[in-house]
């Protein structure tokens, strides 16, 4: 049987991808940020998963106002890095896992979550930047990746509670897959940032760090946070954090309060472009 052994949470700022691709990671502005991921890259090598289920959002790359799926699962055999205006990032193509993805789609839809099935999709910084942060610059990504896109760009966006519940359904789906696979689930995006309007540039360290505390110890409280709190406290793009709740909902302590998770790594850094970068690694112990 497949099982989820760990979850990873990280911001996805596009400028981080540019810093890697242009060889700027050791510049004074970027060095402290990348230092925070040194542990993570070693952890990925020491704990290599068979599959990553990567919850991310599309930024009007694969989807547009023509079509806005709330939850979309990538079932393709491969996903090509998109051209977001400066040419595609020079990173490996993403190899999918069509069989597990189809199984999860089947199971989760039967558990009453309506997913959009995506058989062809290009992936943007929402997916490739987290992979770069966690895996460095390999010739190929370490394992197959199932992209799971959440609409956090155009309202109405799903509630944190729905995302948390969906994570629980994804855990059940993974655990009902026959093959013995070690699966990691990643929640990406956030933390506080606002890219437009009068409050552009907003960062809220206090709120972000309280959120990290709660994500570890009381994720149900994070799930109960209404959208207006994200927007007020973490800026309009801070609502990307609902994606972290899908990964958190898939951890074992949520299903069974007698079980626990352990924190392997925690990191927070401001600034990276207009965004506060937050990062956690949690393991099912
Ligand atoms: C930035 C952050 C994002 O999450 C994003 O999607 C685009 C830009 C930024 O801080 O520049
Ligand atoms: Fe974003």
CSV table of C-alpha atoms and ligand atoms in Angstrom, one decimal:
chain,number,residue,atom,x,y,z
A,1,UNK,CA,0.0,0.0,0.0
A,2,UNK,CA,1.2,3.5,-0.7
A,3,UNK,CA,1.6,5.9,2.3
A,4,UNK,CA,2.3,9.5,2.9
A,5,UNK,CA,5.4,9.8,5.1
A,6,UNK,CA,6.1,13.5,5.1
A,7,UNK,CA,4.8,16.9,4.1
A,8,UNK,CA,6.8,20.0,2.9
A,9,UNK,CA,5.6,23.6,2.9
A,10,UNK,CA,7.3,26.4,1.0
A,11,UNK,CA,6.7,29.7,-0.7
A,12,UNK,CA,7.1,29.9,-4.5
A,13,UNK,CA,8.3,33.4,-5.3
A,14,UNK,CA,9.3,33.6,-9.0
A,15,UNK,CA,12.4,35.7,-8.3
A,16,UNK,CA,13.8,32.8,-6.4
A,17,UNK,CA,13.8,30.7,-9.6
A,18,UNK,CA,15.4,33.6,-11.5
A,19,UNK,CA,18.1,33.9,-8.8
A,20,UNK,CA,18.9,30.2,-9.2
A,21,UNK,CA,18.8,30.2,-13.0
A,22,UNK,CA,21.1,33.4,-13.2
A,23,UNK,CA,23.6,32.0,-10.6
A,24,UNK,CA,22.9,34.7,-8.0
A,25,UNK,CA,22.2,32.4,-5.0
A,26,UNK,CA,25.4,33.5,-3.2
A,27,UNK,CA,24.7,37.2,-3.6
A,28,UNK,CA,24.1,39.0,-0.2
A,29,UNK,CA,20.4,39.6,-0.9
A,30,UNK,CA,19.8,35.9,-1.7
A,31,UNK,CA,22.4,34.0,0.4
A,32,UNK,CA,20.3,34.0,3.7
A,33,UNK,CA,17.3,32.7,1.8
A,34,UNK,CA,19.1,29.8,0.2
A,35,UNK,CA,20.9,28.9,3.5
A,36,UNK,CA,17.5,28.1,4.9
A,37,UNK,CA,17.0,25.4,2.3
A,38,UNK,CA,20.4,23.7,2.7
A,39,UNK,CA,19.0,21.3,5.3
A,40,UNK,CA,16.0,20.6,3.1
A,41,UNK,CA,18.1,19.6,0.1
A,42,UNK,CA,20.0,17.1,2.2
A,43,UNK,CA,16.8,15.9,3.7
A,44,UNK,CA,15.4,15.3,0.2
A,45,UNK,CA,18.4,13.2,-0.6
A,46,UNK,CA,18.2,11.2,2.6
A,47,UNK,CA,14.5,10.7,2.4
A,48,UNK,CA,13.9,10.4,-1.3
A,49,UNK,CA,10.2,9.8,-2.0
A,50,UNK,CA,8.8,7.6,-4.8
A,51,UNK,CA,6.3,10.3,-5.7
A,52,UNK,CA,5.6,13.9,-4.8
A,53,UNK,CA,2.0,15.1,-4.7
A,54,UNK,CA,2.6,18.8,-5.2
A,55,UNK,CA,-0.2,21.2,-4.3
A,56,UNK,CA,0.4,24.4,-6.1
A,57,UNK,CA,-1.4,27.2,-8.0
A,58,UNK,CA,-1.4,28.2,-11.6
A,59,UNK,CA,-0.8,31.9,-12.2
A,60,UNK,CA,-2.8,32.4,-15.4
A,61,UNK,CA,-0.4,30.1,-17.2
A,62,UNK,CA,-2.2,26.9,-17.9
A,63,UNK,CA,-5.6,28.4,-17.1
A,64,UNK,CA,-7.0,31.8,-17.8
A,65,UNK,CA,-10.3,33.6,-17.1
A,66,UNK,CA,-11.7,31.3,-19.9
A,67,UNK,CA,-11.6,28.4,-17.5
A,68,UNK,CA,-11.1,28.4,-13.7
A,69,UNK,CA,-11.0,25.0,-12.1
A,70,UNK,CA,-11.1,25.2,-8.3
A,71,UNK,CA,-9.1,21.9,-7.9
A,72,UNK,CA,-7.3,20.3,-10.8
A,73,UNK,CA,-5.2,17.1,-10.8
A,74,UNK,CA,-2.5,16.6,-13.3
A,75,UNK,CA,-2.8,13.0,-14.8
A,76,UNK,CA,-0.3,13.5,-17.7
A,77,UNK,CA,2.9,11.5,-18.2
A,78,UNK,CA,4.9,14.7,-18.3
A,79,UNK,CA,4.5,18.5,-17.6
A,80,UNK,CA,6.7,21.0,-19.5
A,81,UNK,CA,7.9,24.2,-17.7
A,82,UNK,CA,6.0,27.2,-19.1
A,83,UNK,CA,7.3,30.4,-20.7
A,84,UNK,CA,6.0,33.0,-18.2
A,85,UNK,CA,7.4,35.9,-20.3
A,86,UNK,CA,11.1,35.4,-20.1
A,87,UNK,CA,11.4,32.0,-21.7
A,88,UNK,CA,10.8,28.7,-19.9
A,89,UNK,CA,13.0,28.1,-16.8
A,90,UNK,CA,16.0,25.9,-17.7
A,91,UNK,CA,14.8,23.1,-15.4
A,92,UNK,CA,14.0,19.5,-16.1
A,93,UNK,CA,10.6,18.6,-17.4
A,94,UNK,CA,8.3,17.2,-14.7
A,95,UNK,CA,7.6,13.5,-15.0
A,96,UNK,CA,4.1,12.6,-13.8
A,97,UNK,CA,2.6,9.4,-12.3
A,98,UNK,CA,-0.6,8.9,-14.4
A,99,UNK,CA,-1.6,5.7,-12.7
A,100,UNK,CA,-1.5,7.0,-9.1
A,101,UNK,CA,-2.9,10.4,-10.2
A,102,UNK,CA,-5.9,8.6,-11.9
A,103,UNK,CA,-6.4,6.5,-8.8
A,104,UNK,CA,-6.4,9.6,-6.5
A,105,UNK,CA,-8.8,11.3,-8.9
A,106,UNK,CA,-11.2,8.3,-8.8
A,107,UNK,CA,-11.0,8.0,-5.0
A,108,UNK,CA,-11.3,11.7,-4.1
A,109,UNK,CA,-14.2,12.3,-6.5
A,110,UNK,CA,-15.9,9.3,-4.9
A,111,UNK,CA,-15.3,11.0,-1.6
A,112,UNK,CA,-17.4,13.9,-2.9
A,113,UNK,CA,-14.7,16.4,-4.0
A,114,UNK,CA,-15.1,17.4,-7.6
A,115,UNK,CA,-11.7,17.6,-9.3
A,116,UNK,CA,-10.9,18.7,-12.8
A,117,UNK,CA,-8.8,16.1,-14.6
A,118,UNK,CA,-6.0,17.7,-16.5
A,119,UNK,CA,-4.4,15.5,-19.2
A,120,UNK,CA,-2.2,18.2,-20.6
A,121,UNK,CA,-0.7,21.2,-18.7
A,122,UNK,CA,2.3,23.4,-18.6
A,123,UNK,CA,3.6,24.3,-15.1
A,124,UNK,CA,4.7,27.7,-13.9
A,125,UNK,CA,6.8,29.0,-11.0
A,126,UNK,CA,4.1,27.8,-8.5
A,127,UNK,CA,5.5,24.3,-9.2
A,128,UNK,CA,9.0,24.7,-10.4
A,129,UNK,CA,10.3,27.0,-7.7
A,130,UNK,CA,9.5,24.7,-4.8
A,131,UNK,CA,11.1,21.8,-6.7
A,132,UNK,CA,14.3,24.0,-7.3
A,133,UNK,CA,14.4,25.0,-3.6
A,134,UNK,CA,14.1,21.4,-2.4
A,135,UNK,CA,16.1,19.6,-5.0
A,136,UNK,CA,18.7,22.2,-6.3
A,137,UNK,CA,19.7,22.0,-9.9
A,138,UNK,CA,19.7,18.3,-10.9
A,139,UNK,CA,19.6,17.0,-14.5
A,140,UNK,CA,16.3,15.3,-13.7
A,141,UNK,CA,13.9,15.8,-10.7
A,142,UNK,CA,14.4,13.0,-8.2
A,143,UNK,CA,11.0,11.3,-8.7
A,144,UNK,CA,7.6,11.6,-10.5
A,145,UNK,CA,5.5,14.5,-9.4
A,146,UNK,CA,1.7,14.8,-9.5
A,147,UNK,CA,0.7,18.5,-9.8
A,148,UNK,CA,-2.4,19.5,-8.0
A,149,UNK,CA,-3.6,23.0,-8.9
A,150,UNK,CA,-5.8,25.1,-6.6
A,151,UNK,CA,-7.5,28.3,-7.7
A,152,UNK,CA,-6.2,31.0,-5.3
A,153,UNK,CA,-6.0,33.7,-8.0
A,154,UNK,CA,-9.6,34.5,-9.0
A,155,UNK,CA,-12.5,34.6,-6.4
A,156,UNK,CA,-14.3,32.6,-5.4
A,157,UNK,CA,-11.4,30.6,-4.0
A,158,UNK,CA,-11.9,27.5,-1.8
A,159,UNK,CA,-12.0,27.9,1.9
A,160,UNK,CA,-9.1,26.7,4.1
A,161,UNK,CA,-11.6,24.2,5.7
A,162,UNK,CA,-12.4,22.6,2.4
A,163,UNK,CA,-8.7,22.4,1.6
A,164,UNK,CA,-8.0,20.7,4.9
A,165,UNK,CA,-10.9,18.2,4.4
A,166,UNK,CA,-9.6,17.5,0.9
A,167,UNK,CA,-6.2,16.7,2.3
A,168,UNK,CA,-7.8,14.0,4.4
A,169,UNK,CA,-9.5,12.6,1.4
A,170,UNK,CA,-6.2,12.6,-0.5
A,171,UNK,CA,-4.5,10.6,2.4
A,172,UNK,CA,-7.3,8.0,2.1
A,173,UNK,CA,-6.8,7.8,-1.6
A,174,UNK,CA,-3.1,7.3,-1.4
A,175,UNK,CA,-3.5,4.6,1.3
A,176,UNK,CA,-5.9,2.7,-1.0
A,177,UNK,CA,-3.3,2.4,-3.8
A,178,UNK,CA,-2.0,-1.1,-4.1
A,179,UNK,CA,1.7,-0.4,-4.9
A,180,UNK,CA,4.1,0.1,-2.0
A,181,UNK,CA,5.0,3.8,-2.6
A,182,UNK,CA,6.5,6.4,-0.3
A,183,UNK,CA,4.6,9.6,-1.1
A,184,UNK,CA,5.4,13.1,0.1
A,185,UNK,CA,2.8,15.8,-0.1
A,186,UNK,CA,3.8,19.5,-0.5
A,187,UNK,CA,1.7,22.6,0.1
A,188,UNK,CA,3.2,25.7,-1.6
A,189,UNK,CA,2.6,29.4,-1.9
A,190,UNK,CA,2.4,32.2,0.7
A,191,UNK,CA,3.3,33.5,3.2
A,192,UNK,CA,2.2,37.1,3.6
A,193,UNK,CA,2.4,39.1,0.4
A,194,UNK,CA,0.3,41.5,-1.6
A,195,UNK,CA,1.4,42.4,-5.1
A,196,UNK,CA,-1.1,45.1,-6.0
A,197,UNK,CA,-3.1,48.0,-4.7
A,198,UNK,CA,-2.5,50.5,-1.9
A,199,UNK,CA,-1.1,47.8,0.4
A,200,UNK,CA,1.4,46.3,-2.2
A,201,UNK,CA,4.5,45.1,-0.4
A,202,UNK,CA,2.6,44.2,2.8
A,203,UNK,CA,4.5,41.7,5.0
A,204,UNK,CA,3.3,40.5,8.5
A,205,UNK,CA,6.0,38.6,10.3
A,206,UNK,CA,4.0,38.2,13.5
A,207,UNK,CA,1.0,36.7,11.8
A,208,UNK,CA,3.1,34.5,9.6
A,209,UNK,CA,5.0,33.1,12.6
A,210,UNK,CA,1.9,32.5,14.6
A,211,UNK,CA,0.5,30.7,11.5
A,212,UNK,CA,3.6,28.4,11.4
A,213,UNK,CA,3.1,27.6,15.1
A,214,UNK,CA,-0.5,26.7,14.5
A,215,UNK,CA,0.2,24.7,11.4
A,216,UNK,CA,2.4,22.5,13.5
A,217,UNK,CA,0.3,22.2,16.7
A,218,UNK,CA,-3.3,23.1,15.8
A,219,UNK,CA,-3.9,22.9,12.0
A,220,UNK,CA,-7.7,22.7,12.6
A,221,UNK,CA,-7.4,26.3,13.9
A,222,UNK,CA,-5.6,27.3,10.7
A,223,UNK,CA,-8.4,25.6,8.7
A,224,UNK,CA,-11.0,27.6,10.5
A,225,UNK,CA,-9.4,30.9,9.4
A,226,UNK,CA,-11.8,32.8,7.1
A,227,UNK,CA,-10.6,34.4,3.8
A,228,UNK,CA,-11.0,37.9,5.2
A,229,UNK,CA,-8.4,37.2,7.9
A,230,UNK,CA,-5.8,36.1,5.3
A,231,UNK,CA,-6.5,39.2,3.2
A,232,UNK,CA,-6.4,41.6,6.1
A,233,UNK,CA,-3.4,40.1,7.9
A,234,UNK,CA,-1.4,38.4,5.2
A,235,UNK,CA,-2.3,40.5,2.1
A,236,UNK,CA,-4.3,39.5,-0.9
A,237,UNK,CA,-1.9,36.9,-2.1
A,238,UNK,CA,-1.5,35.5,1.4
A,239,UNK,CA,-4.6,33.5,0.7
A,240,UNK,CA,-2.2,31.1,-1.2
A,241,UNK,CA,-1.7,29.6,2.3
A,242,UNK,CA,-5.0,27.6,1.9
A,243,UNK,CA,-2.9,25.3,-0.2
A,244,UNK,CA,-0.7,24.4,2.8
A,245,UNK,CA,-3.9,23.1,4.5
A,246,UNK,CA,-4.3,20.4,1.8
A,247,UNK,CA,-0.9,18.9,2.7
A,248,UNK,CA,-1.5,19.4,6.4
A,249,UNK,CA,-4.8,17.6,6.2
A,250,UNK,CA,-3.1,14.6,4.8
A,251,UNK,CA,-0.9,14.0,7.8
A,252,UNK,CA,-1.5,11.1,10.2
A,253,UNK,CA,-2.3,13.2,13.4
A,254,UNK,CA,-5.3,14.7,11.6
A,255,UNK,CA,-6.8,11.2,10.9
A,256,UNK,CA,-5.8,9.8,14.3
A,257,UNK,CA,-5.2,12.1,17.3
A,258,UNK,CA,-3.2,9.3,19.0
A,259,UNK,CA,-0.5,9.7,16.4
A,260,UNK,CA,1.7,12.7,16.0
A,261,UNK,CA,4.0,14.5,13.5
A,262,UNK,CA,7.5,15.7,14.1
A,263,UNK,CA,9.0,19.0,12.8
A,264,UNK,CA,12.2,18.3,10.9
A,265,UNK,CA,12.8,21.9,9.7
A,266,UNK,CA,11.3,25.4,10.1
A,267,UNK,CA,12.5,28.5,8.4
A,268,UNK,CA,11.2,32.0,7.8
A,269,UNK,CA,12.9,34.8,5.9
A,270,UNK,CA,12.0,38.3,4.7
A,271,UNK,CA,12.3,39.6,2.1
A,272,UNK,CA,12.3,37.6,-1.1
A,273,UNK,CA,10.9,40.0,-3.8
A,274,UNK,CA,7.6,41.1,-2.3
A,275,UNK,CA,7.0,38.0,-0.2
A,276,UNK,CA,7.7,36.5,3.2
A,277,UNK,CA,9.2,33.1,2.7
A,278,UNK,CA,8.0,30.4,5.1
A,279,UNK,CA,9.1,26.7,5.1
A,280,UNK,CA,8.3,23.6,7.1
A,281,UNK,CA,9.1,20.0,6.9
A,282,UNK,CA,6.9,17.6,8.9
A,283,UNK,CA,7.2,13.9,9.2
A,284,UNK,CA,4.7,11.3,10.2
A,285,UNK,CA,6.6,9.7,13.1
B,1,LIG,C1,5.7,37.2,-6.2
B,1,LIG,C2,5.1,36.2,-5.3
B,1,LIG,C3,4.2,35.3,-5.8
B,1,LIG,O1,3.6,34.3,-5.1
B,1,LIG,C4,3.9,35.3,-7.2
B,1,LIG,O2,3.1,34.3,-7.6
B,1,LIG,C5,4.4,36.2,-8.0
B,1,LIG,C6,5.3,37.2,-7.5
B,1,LIG,C7,6.6,38.2,-5.6
B,1,LIG,O3,6.8,38.3,-4.4
B,1,LIG,O4,7.3,38.8,-6.5
B,2,LIG,FE1,2.0,33.1,-6.3
